[in-house]
Amino acid sequence: MSTRTDIETLVDALTLEEQVSLLSGEDFWSVPAIARLGIGKMRVTDGPNGARGSGSLVGGVTAAAFPVGISIGASWDPELAREIGVAIAEEVKSKGAHVSLAPTVNIHRSVTNGRNFECYSEDPELTAALAVGYVEGLQSQGISATIKHFVGNESEIERTTIDSVVDEVALREIYLRPFEDAVKIAGTWGIMSSYNKLNGSYTAENEWLLGQVLRRDWGYDGIVMSDWFGSRTTAPTVNAGLDLEMPGPTRDRGAKLVAAVETGAVSRDTIRTRALNMLRLMQRTGALHDDRPFEEHAEDRPEHRALIRRAGAEGTVLLKNDGLLPLADAGKLAVIGPNASVAQIMGGGSAQLNPHYRVSPWDGLAARLGPDALAHAQGCTNHRWEPVVTGNLTAEFFDNQDFDGAPVHTETLDSSIAFWIEGMADGKVDPARFSARVRGRYTAEEAGPHSFGLHAAGLARLYVDGQLVVDVWDNWTPGRTFFEEGCDEVCGLVDLAKGQEVEIVMELRSKPAANLHHSAFRFGVSRPLGDAEITAAAKAAAEADTALVFVGRSGEWDTEGSDLEDIRLPGRQDELVAAVLAANPKTVVVLQTGGPVEMPWVADAPAILQAWYPGQECGNAIADVLFGDAEPGGRLPQTFPARWEDNPTRSQDPEVYPGLDGRVRYEESLMIGYRHYDAQGITPLFPFGHGLSYTRFEMAELSAWAEGAELTVTNTGDRAGSTVVQLYLGPVTPVEGRPKRVLRGFAKVRLGAGESARIEIPLSPRDFARFDLAGQCWQVAAGDYRIEVGFSATDLRLDATVTAAAATLPV
Ligand code: BGC
């Protein structure tokens, strides 16, 4: 017998208007309070590698920067994901919020997706296990997760309008799986719908997705909120199951929704259900009666520092090692490359935050060895946009679009990038109708041509000492910046003498947004580097005992709102690596990217480490691994192909990737990631699950049943270390169109030198099941299945055959 709960009584005490008010944001990051009934204001914050707070993307209160998703993915450690979830919950509280807009669990379908860095893996089993850990960690502290983006958001091309065409078997077995486990196992309280359409209808109004799958099949009782400006209708979203339209103020609800109830387009009962869902979330997170004044502050906690440093090493993957690592007595070190003295700690887009601090590789090494043991050479650049100008810049705002009259507001910026949303300029201008003039100064350190670059979400021009150098005003065209609202960068060259100081003035005029309402600009300047710098880096390498070359990308490339054009290292980094390797054979290549890169120099490199974007402790975590204080604990969560063309979305048909005429067709169905390389017989550069340890592991004595497998793992080396035992499962008789084997379990194993352990990996009937489209259920076909265990998808050491009984499992 069901009893009436407090929130049921409360929801019925609300007027229709009040119920409706709970279904839209009040502003960018909150849902309105209802003072009459003592209902508090619920606040949300991005997510997922920390808690940014209520500021805009740039600046704001500082926050702890945790490793990005792919780094957590590489840890293969759900317990670590849980610890990170717990710590991020503390961060969310320090920002006065109740809900974290995290984790991101879309799947690495193509290697060029701009947001792969934010997601865990190409594999649903691994993604789901980590998502469960993270969500449970967050929610154990009373902070709601908002697992995202539900579903089919595997690329950033036309991301707010594209139609992802995905067959239901691939959806159920791959793309929905992390969400399913988050609902059924972790009991997530929040889900964010994606921007895209799924099989013809926007996910925010897709009844099949939100009604059938999520609520009826999975029994979900949490809320679904839209991605920012991703709710586009009134009755269809509410009726389909979208509880909360974000951000506010409302665009399609409020009075429009009340009117829709009056015309009968939406029933009173539906509104009541949505409002009840919101009250349940508020009750779960404590927002319901939270009447504390809103405050957000920076809490730089030592235990967060330690966790981030450990997690960074746990995600670092030793791709190759001819014995050079760990560095013992490395002698004089040459610290080379564009990422050596710049800390690449996170990706770009809404996951950005203002970190408490950033430790670069140079800082981490200098802290350990002292700066005298190190020599530095940048070698080349890897930026996508010209580096920002820092110092005191002034921004003058006009309450019209033509710089008329006196500025209504003036503020100081500490760098030449800004991202303005509601409340900008102290609320003195209308964000949709303003102009702004920003002034800064730049002093050339060397003589020569300097490249000035500008891009903006808005019409903009850049003047250097009064001369127009870049014009993205008259010729503004949409590009891949600022969440697809900005143009691509345009550059102009100016000759400068050494020490010459110039005045830079940028003018910006607001323009209507396509989807995400904001104005933004970035300008910068640098002196292009050339052959001389590569030669100098090679010389520094030759003069050192050991060279460390830090190459990769940054959040400019690995970012929301834009996919990569290819997977080569940007700029002249491949030439730099080759030159350094030729100059000193004792060279370690340290990569920091949000996914795979081609490595034309791979055969010559004795040691390669992939460190991703590991958060604020970046340089310390990398130094810990280089010197062997920490194991390289990571294993690849994504296959690294030898060539871009080898990846699963390589089809010649643009509709398969990046999309054509508004559609992207997931033609490969189940064959993504290692399943694809397996089926096509393509040897990857480094396979899924690959990563070396500083010690050696063996596995033996496999016993397997349909309920699971047991095996003995031994550390046969002379130091403690960790490995990841991976269990793959497939039918003994291959099934046409289906993968030969898929990951069904794994265990991260830590053992002392010479130690052995018996490892158990459980299996359930669902692990043997296929989605049955006609029957709308999971079916286990009776028969023999092969269990293979190993250290990567291609390094399978032991196998056994088990027999499964026929079974039908509900969705
Ligand atoms: C992103 C979401 C994010 C939201 C709020 C959107 O652009 O896709 O992941 O949570 O903005 O910043």
Coordinates of N, CA and C and ligand atoms in Angstrom, one line a residue, residues 28-29 46 52 57 101 104 115 118 148-149 153 159 192 195 227-228 350 483 516 560, ligand 1:
F28 N 21.0 31.1 -15.2 CA 21.9 30.1 -15.9 C 22.1 28.8 -15.0
W29 N 22.1 29.0 -13.7 CA 22.6 27.9 -12.8 C 21.6 27.6 -11.7
D46 N 28.6 23.0 -13.4 CA 29.4 22.1 -14.2 C 30.6 21.6 -13.3
R52 N 32.8 24.3 -11.2 CA 33.2 25.6 -11.6 C 32.5 26.7 -10.8
L57 N 32.7 30.9 -18.1 CA 33.7 29.9 -18.3 C 35.1 30.4 -18.0
L101 N 26.7 18.8 -12.8 CA 26.3 18.4 -14.2 C 27.3 17.5 -14.7
T104 N 30.1 12.8 -17.8 CA 29.8 12.7 -19.2 C 30.2 11.3 -19.7
R115 N 34.9 16.2 -27.7 CA 34.6 15.9 -26.3 C 35.0 14.6 -25.8
E118 N 36.4 14.3 -22.4 CA 35.5 14.4 -21.2 C 34.8 13.1 -20.9
K148 N 25.3 12.6 -18.4 CA 25.0 13.3 -19.7 C 25.8 12.7 -20.8
H149 N 25.5 12.9 -22.0 CA 24.3 13.6 -22.6 C 23.5 12.5 -23.2
N153 N 25.3 11.7 -28.5 CA 26.1 13.0 -28.7 C 27.5 12.6 -28.8
R159 N 26.3 20.2 -33.4 CA 25.8 19.4 -32.3 C 24.4 19.7 -31.8
M192 N 20.9 14.4 -18.0 CA 20.8 15.6 -18.9 C 20.5 15.0 -20.3
Y195 N 21.8 17.5 -26.9 CA 21.3 18.5 -27.8 C 20.7 17.9 -29.1
D227 N 19.9 20.0 -22.0 CA 21.2 20.6 -22.1 C 20.9 22.1 -22.3
W228 N 21.9 23.0 -22.2 CA 21.6 24.4 -22.2 C 21.1 24.9 -23.5
S350 N 32.5 23.6 -21.5 CA 31.8 23.8 -20.2 C 32.5 23.1 -19.1
F483 N 31.5 27.2 -28.7 CA 30.3 26.3 -28.8 C 29.6 26.5 -30.1
L516 N 23.3 28.9 -28.2 CA 23.8 29.2 -26.9 C 24.0 30.7 -26.7
E560 N 34.8 21.0 -26.3 CA 33.4 21.0 -26.6 C 33.2 22.0 -27.8
Ligands
BGC1 C1 27.1 21.4 -22.3 C2 26.8 20.7 -21.0 C3 26.9 21.7 -19.9 C4 26.1 22.9 -20.2 C5 26.1 23.9 -19.0 C6 26.4 22.7 -22.5 O1 27.0 23.4 -23.5 O2 26.9 20.5 -23.4 O3 27.6 19.6 -20.9 O4 26.6 21.1 -18.7 O5 26.5 23.5 -21.4 O6 27.4 24.6 -19.1

